[in-house]
XYZ file of C-alpha atoms in Angstrom:
316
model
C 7.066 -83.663 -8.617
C 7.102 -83.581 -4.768
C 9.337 -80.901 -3.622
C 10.517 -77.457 -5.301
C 13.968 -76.399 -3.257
C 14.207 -72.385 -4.131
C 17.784 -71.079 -2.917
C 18.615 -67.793 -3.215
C 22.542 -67.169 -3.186
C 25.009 -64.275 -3.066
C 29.037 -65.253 -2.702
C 28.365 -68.250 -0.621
C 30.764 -70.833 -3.282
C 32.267 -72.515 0.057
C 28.661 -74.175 1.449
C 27.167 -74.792 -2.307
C 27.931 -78.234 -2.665
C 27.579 -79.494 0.883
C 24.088 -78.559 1.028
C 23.261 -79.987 -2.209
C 24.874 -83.206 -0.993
C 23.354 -82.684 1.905
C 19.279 -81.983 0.492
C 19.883 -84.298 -2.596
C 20.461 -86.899 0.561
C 17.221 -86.243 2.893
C 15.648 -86.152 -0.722
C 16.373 -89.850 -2.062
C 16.337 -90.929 1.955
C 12.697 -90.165 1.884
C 12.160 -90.796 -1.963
C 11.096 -87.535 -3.158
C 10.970 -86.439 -6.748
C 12.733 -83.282 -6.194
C 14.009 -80.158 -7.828
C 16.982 -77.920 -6.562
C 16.787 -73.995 -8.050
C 19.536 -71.992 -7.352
C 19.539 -68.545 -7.561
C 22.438 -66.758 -7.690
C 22.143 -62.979 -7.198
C 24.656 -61.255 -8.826
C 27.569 -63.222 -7.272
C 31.360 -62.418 -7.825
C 32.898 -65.358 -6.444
C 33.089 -69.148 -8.054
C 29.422 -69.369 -7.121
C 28.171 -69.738 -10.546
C 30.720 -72.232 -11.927
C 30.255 -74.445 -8.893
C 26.459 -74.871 -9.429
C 27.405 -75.189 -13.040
C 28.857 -78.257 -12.493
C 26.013 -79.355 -9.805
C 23.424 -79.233 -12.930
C 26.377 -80.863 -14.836
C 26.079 -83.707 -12.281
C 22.553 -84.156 -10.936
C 19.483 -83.070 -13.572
C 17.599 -82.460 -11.080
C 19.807 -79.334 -10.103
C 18.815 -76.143 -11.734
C 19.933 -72.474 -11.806
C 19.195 -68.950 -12.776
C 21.947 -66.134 -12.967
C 21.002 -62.604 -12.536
C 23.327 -59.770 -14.406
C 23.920 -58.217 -11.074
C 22.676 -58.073 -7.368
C 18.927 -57.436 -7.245
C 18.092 -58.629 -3.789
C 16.706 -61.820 -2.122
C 12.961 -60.881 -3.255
C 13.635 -61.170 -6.810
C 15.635 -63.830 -6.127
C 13.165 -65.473 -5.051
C 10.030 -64.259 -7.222
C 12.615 -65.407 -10.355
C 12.490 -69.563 -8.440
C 9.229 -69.020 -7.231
C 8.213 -68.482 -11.166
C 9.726 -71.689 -12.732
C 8.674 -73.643 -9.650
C 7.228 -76.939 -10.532
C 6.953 -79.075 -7.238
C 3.652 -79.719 -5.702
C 5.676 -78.404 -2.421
C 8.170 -75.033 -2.327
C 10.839 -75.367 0.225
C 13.224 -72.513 0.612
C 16.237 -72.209 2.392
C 19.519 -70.000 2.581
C 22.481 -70.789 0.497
C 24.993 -70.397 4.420
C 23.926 -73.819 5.926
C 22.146 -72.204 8.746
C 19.141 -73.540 7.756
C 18.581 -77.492 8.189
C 17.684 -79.857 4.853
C 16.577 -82.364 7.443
C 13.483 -79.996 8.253
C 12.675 -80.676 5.022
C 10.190 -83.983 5.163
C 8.574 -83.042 8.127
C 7.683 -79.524 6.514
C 6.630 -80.880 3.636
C 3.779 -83.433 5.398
C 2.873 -80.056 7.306
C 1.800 -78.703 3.880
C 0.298 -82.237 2.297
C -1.534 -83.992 5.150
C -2.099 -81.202 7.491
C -3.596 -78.845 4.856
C -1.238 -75.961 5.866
C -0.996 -73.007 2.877
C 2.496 -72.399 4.119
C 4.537 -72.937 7.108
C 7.479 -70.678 8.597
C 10.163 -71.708 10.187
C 10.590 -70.431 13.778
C 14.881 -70.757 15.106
C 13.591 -70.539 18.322
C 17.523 -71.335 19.358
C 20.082 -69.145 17.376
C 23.221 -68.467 17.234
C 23.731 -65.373 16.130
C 25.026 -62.006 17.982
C 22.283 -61.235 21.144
C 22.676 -57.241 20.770
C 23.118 -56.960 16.973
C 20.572 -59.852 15.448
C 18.399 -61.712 18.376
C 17.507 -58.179 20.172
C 16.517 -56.108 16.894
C 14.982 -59.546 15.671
C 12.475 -60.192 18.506
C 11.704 -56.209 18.468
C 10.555 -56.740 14.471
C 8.431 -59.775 14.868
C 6.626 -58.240 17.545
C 5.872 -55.466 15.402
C 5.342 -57.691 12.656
C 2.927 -59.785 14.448
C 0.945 -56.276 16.260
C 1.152 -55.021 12.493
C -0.181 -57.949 10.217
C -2.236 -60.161 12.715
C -0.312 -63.275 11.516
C 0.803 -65.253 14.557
C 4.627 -66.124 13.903
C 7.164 -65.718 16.377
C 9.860 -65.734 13.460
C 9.106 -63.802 10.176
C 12.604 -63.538 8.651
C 13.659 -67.275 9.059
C 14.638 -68.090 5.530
C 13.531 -71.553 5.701
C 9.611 -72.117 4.892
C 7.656 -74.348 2.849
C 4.094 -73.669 0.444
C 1.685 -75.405 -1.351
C 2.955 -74.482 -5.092
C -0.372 -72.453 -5.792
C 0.830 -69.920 -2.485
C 3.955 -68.719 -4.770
C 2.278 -68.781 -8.166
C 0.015 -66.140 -6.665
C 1.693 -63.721 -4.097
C 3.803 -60.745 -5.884
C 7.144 -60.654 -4.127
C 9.392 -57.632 -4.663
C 11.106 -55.072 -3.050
C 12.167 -56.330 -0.241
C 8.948 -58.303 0.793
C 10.444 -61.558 1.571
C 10.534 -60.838 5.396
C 6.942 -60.477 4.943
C 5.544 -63.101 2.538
C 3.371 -64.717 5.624
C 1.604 -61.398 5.566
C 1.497 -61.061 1.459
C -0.069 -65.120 1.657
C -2.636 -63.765 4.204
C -3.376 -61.008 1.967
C -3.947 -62.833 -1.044
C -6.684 -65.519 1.178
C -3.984 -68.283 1.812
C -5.006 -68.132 5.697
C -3.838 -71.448 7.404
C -0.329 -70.362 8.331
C 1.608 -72.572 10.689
C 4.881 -72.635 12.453
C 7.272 -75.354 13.041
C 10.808 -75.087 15.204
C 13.863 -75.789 13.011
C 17.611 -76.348 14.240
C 19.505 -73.016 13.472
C 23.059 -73.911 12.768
C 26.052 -71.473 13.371
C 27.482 -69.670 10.556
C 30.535 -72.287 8.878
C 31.468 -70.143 5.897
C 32.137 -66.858 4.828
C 30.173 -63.682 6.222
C 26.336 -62.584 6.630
C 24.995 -60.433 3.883
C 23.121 -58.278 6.240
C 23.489 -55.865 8.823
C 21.741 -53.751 11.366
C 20.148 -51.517 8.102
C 18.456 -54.451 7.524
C 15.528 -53.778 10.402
C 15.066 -50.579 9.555
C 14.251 -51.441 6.451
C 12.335 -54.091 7.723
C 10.266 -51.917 9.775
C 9.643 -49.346 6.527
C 8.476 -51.939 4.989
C 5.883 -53.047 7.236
C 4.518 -49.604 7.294
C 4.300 -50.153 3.434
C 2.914 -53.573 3.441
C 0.109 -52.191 6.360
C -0.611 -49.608 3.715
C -0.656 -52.022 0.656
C -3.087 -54.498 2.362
C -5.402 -51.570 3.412
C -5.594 -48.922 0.871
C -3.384 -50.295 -2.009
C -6.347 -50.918 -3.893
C -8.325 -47.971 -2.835
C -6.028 -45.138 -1.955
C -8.700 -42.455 -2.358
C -10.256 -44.206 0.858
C -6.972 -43.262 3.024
C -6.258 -39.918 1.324
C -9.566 -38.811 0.832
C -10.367 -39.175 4.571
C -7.553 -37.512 5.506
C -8.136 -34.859 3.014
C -11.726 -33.860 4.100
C -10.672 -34.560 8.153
C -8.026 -31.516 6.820
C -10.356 -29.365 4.790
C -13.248 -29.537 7.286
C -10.642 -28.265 10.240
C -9.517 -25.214 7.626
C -13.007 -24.553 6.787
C -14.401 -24.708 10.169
C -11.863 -22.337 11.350
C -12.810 -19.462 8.056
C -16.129 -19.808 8.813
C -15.517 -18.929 12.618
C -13.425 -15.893 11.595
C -15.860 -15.172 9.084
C -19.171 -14.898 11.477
C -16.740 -13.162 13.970
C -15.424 -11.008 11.684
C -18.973 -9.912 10.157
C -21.599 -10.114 13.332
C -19.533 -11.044 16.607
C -17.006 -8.294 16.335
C -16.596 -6.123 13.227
C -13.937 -3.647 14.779
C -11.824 -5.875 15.937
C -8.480 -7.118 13.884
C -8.238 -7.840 10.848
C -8.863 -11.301 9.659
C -4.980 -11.790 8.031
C -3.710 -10.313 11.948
C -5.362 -13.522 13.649
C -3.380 -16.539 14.014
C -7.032 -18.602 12.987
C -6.556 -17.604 9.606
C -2.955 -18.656 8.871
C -4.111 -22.324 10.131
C -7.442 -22.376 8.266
C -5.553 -21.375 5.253
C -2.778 -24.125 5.843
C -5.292 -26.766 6.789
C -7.430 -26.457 3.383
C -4.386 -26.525 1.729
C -3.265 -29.914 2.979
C -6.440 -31.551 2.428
C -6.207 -30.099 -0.940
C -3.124 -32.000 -1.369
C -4.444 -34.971 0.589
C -7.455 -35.516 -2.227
C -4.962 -34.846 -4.958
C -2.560 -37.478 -3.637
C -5.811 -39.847 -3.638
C -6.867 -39.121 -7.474
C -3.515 -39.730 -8.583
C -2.874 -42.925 -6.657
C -5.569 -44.209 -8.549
C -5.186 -42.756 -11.678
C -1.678 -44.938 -11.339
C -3.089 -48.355 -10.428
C -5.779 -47.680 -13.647
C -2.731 -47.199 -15.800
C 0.382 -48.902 -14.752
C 2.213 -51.761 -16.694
C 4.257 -54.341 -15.241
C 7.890 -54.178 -15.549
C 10.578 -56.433 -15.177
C 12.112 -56.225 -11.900
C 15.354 -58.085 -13.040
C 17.678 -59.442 -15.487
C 18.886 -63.184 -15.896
C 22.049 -63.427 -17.938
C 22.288 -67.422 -17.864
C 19.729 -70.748 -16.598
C 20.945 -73.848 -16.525
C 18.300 -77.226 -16.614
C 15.405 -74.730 -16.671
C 12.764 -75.710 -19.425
């Protein structure tokens, strides 16, 4: 199979069956074996029904129903996992993002040799102060943060070679960042191709300003993850003997002061040195502690599932 199409959904039953008209066209145009995976995320409009009777029509139409809203990451880890094309395309379910971008990304990934390519709306048409503003703010961090060279991380459309998605962990809310989770797992050419962004034509955006502070928490997390999350000791346990050593140094000032310097002077618990020795010690205490348990947790935790289907249709 050529071409995996992995759409994550919430309420958006007014665009459903234009664009799968519209992809099932650009896919038989350019005779693709193909695959469309819905993924609705706990919708509670017509949603479901509607690509109920989209499998009902085309085979190659699939879809996965969670029991409630989850969030686009497991939305996407759940297509991402019953993937089959040699090619993962995904999109948004609001017709923003083009289907005709789809053949060109696609020979990106098969005769350029790119791991994945992101799609960059260099021309939007969303709100300046509440979405293009905040947006450029977050890829510059993004790109300061990670080192991967994108000038749009959160564009929804993207494409990977098939073994990119079978290997990279997305959950949270680490779809914003799955550039940076590919880089981290050594899928390193990354490319970038401009795609048409197309105004809103149905319904509402799912997401609002929250979203980019969220965004930014998690990039301190993913920073963290790709540096210490296998070794947290190496974080904590610097931190914790940078701490101790200040606490330490400062005790065995007082102490020498105390003893040979100045014996009738005040008394040790009367200085202001001791208080911050004693506070000091006790942070990098805390800092080692934090470091043995961290790994005591990634020696014994067990995977979990992150979210429920209730229904699949067309899914072997």
């Amino acid at each position: 199979m050529n071409i995996s199409v992995v759409i994550p959904l919430l309420n958006e039953q007014d665009s459903l069956t234009e664009l799968h008209d519209w992809i099932v066209k650009v896919m038989q145009s350019n005779h693709f074996s193909y695959e469309i995976i819905f993924i609705d995320d706990g919708s509670t409009d017509d949603s479901w029904n509607i690509i109920k009777q989209l499998s009902v029509k085309n085979e190659n139409t699939k879809g996965i129903r969670f029991l409630k809203n989850f969030g686009k990451s497991q939305a996407l880890h759940a297509g991402f996992e019953k993937a089959k094309g040699d090619v993962v395309i995904t999109m948004d379910a609001d017709l923003q993002d083009n289907p005709d971008e789809i053949p060109e990304l696609y020979y990106m990934i098969v005769n350029d040799g790119f791991d994945l390519v992101s799609g960059w709306k260099k021309k939007r048409y969303d709100s300046v102060i509440s979405k293009n503003l905040p947006s450029k703010l977050f890829n510059w961090a993004a790109r300061k943060t990670s080192g991967v060279k994108l000038n749009d991380f959160n564009c929804g459309l993207k494409a990977y070679k098939i073994d990119v998605v079978k290997q990279i962990d997305v959950n949270g809310e680490m779809h914003r960042y799955i550039p940076v989770l590919s880089k981290n797992a050594g899928f390193t050419k990354i490319g970038e191709k401009v795609v048409q962004h197309q105004a809103r034509k149905y319904g509402e955006t799912k997401f609002g300003m929250d979203r980019f502070i969220h965004g930014f928490l998690d990039l301190i997390t993913i920073w963290f993850l790709s540096r210490f999350g296998k070794r947290p000791m190496h974080l904590f346990g610097a931190l914790g003997f940078i701490m101790f050593a200040i606490g330490f140094g400062f005790a065995t000032y007082l102490g020498v002061d105390k003893l040979f310097l100045n014996p009738s002077g005040r008394l040790i618990t009367q200085r202001p040195q001791f208080y911050i020795s004693l506070v000091t010690m006790i942070i990098g205490t805390q800092f080692f502690v934090a470091g043995f348990l961290g790994e005591i947790i990634l020696r014994t935790k067990q995977d979990k599932k992150r979210y429920l289907v209730k229904d699949e249709l067309n899914l072997n």
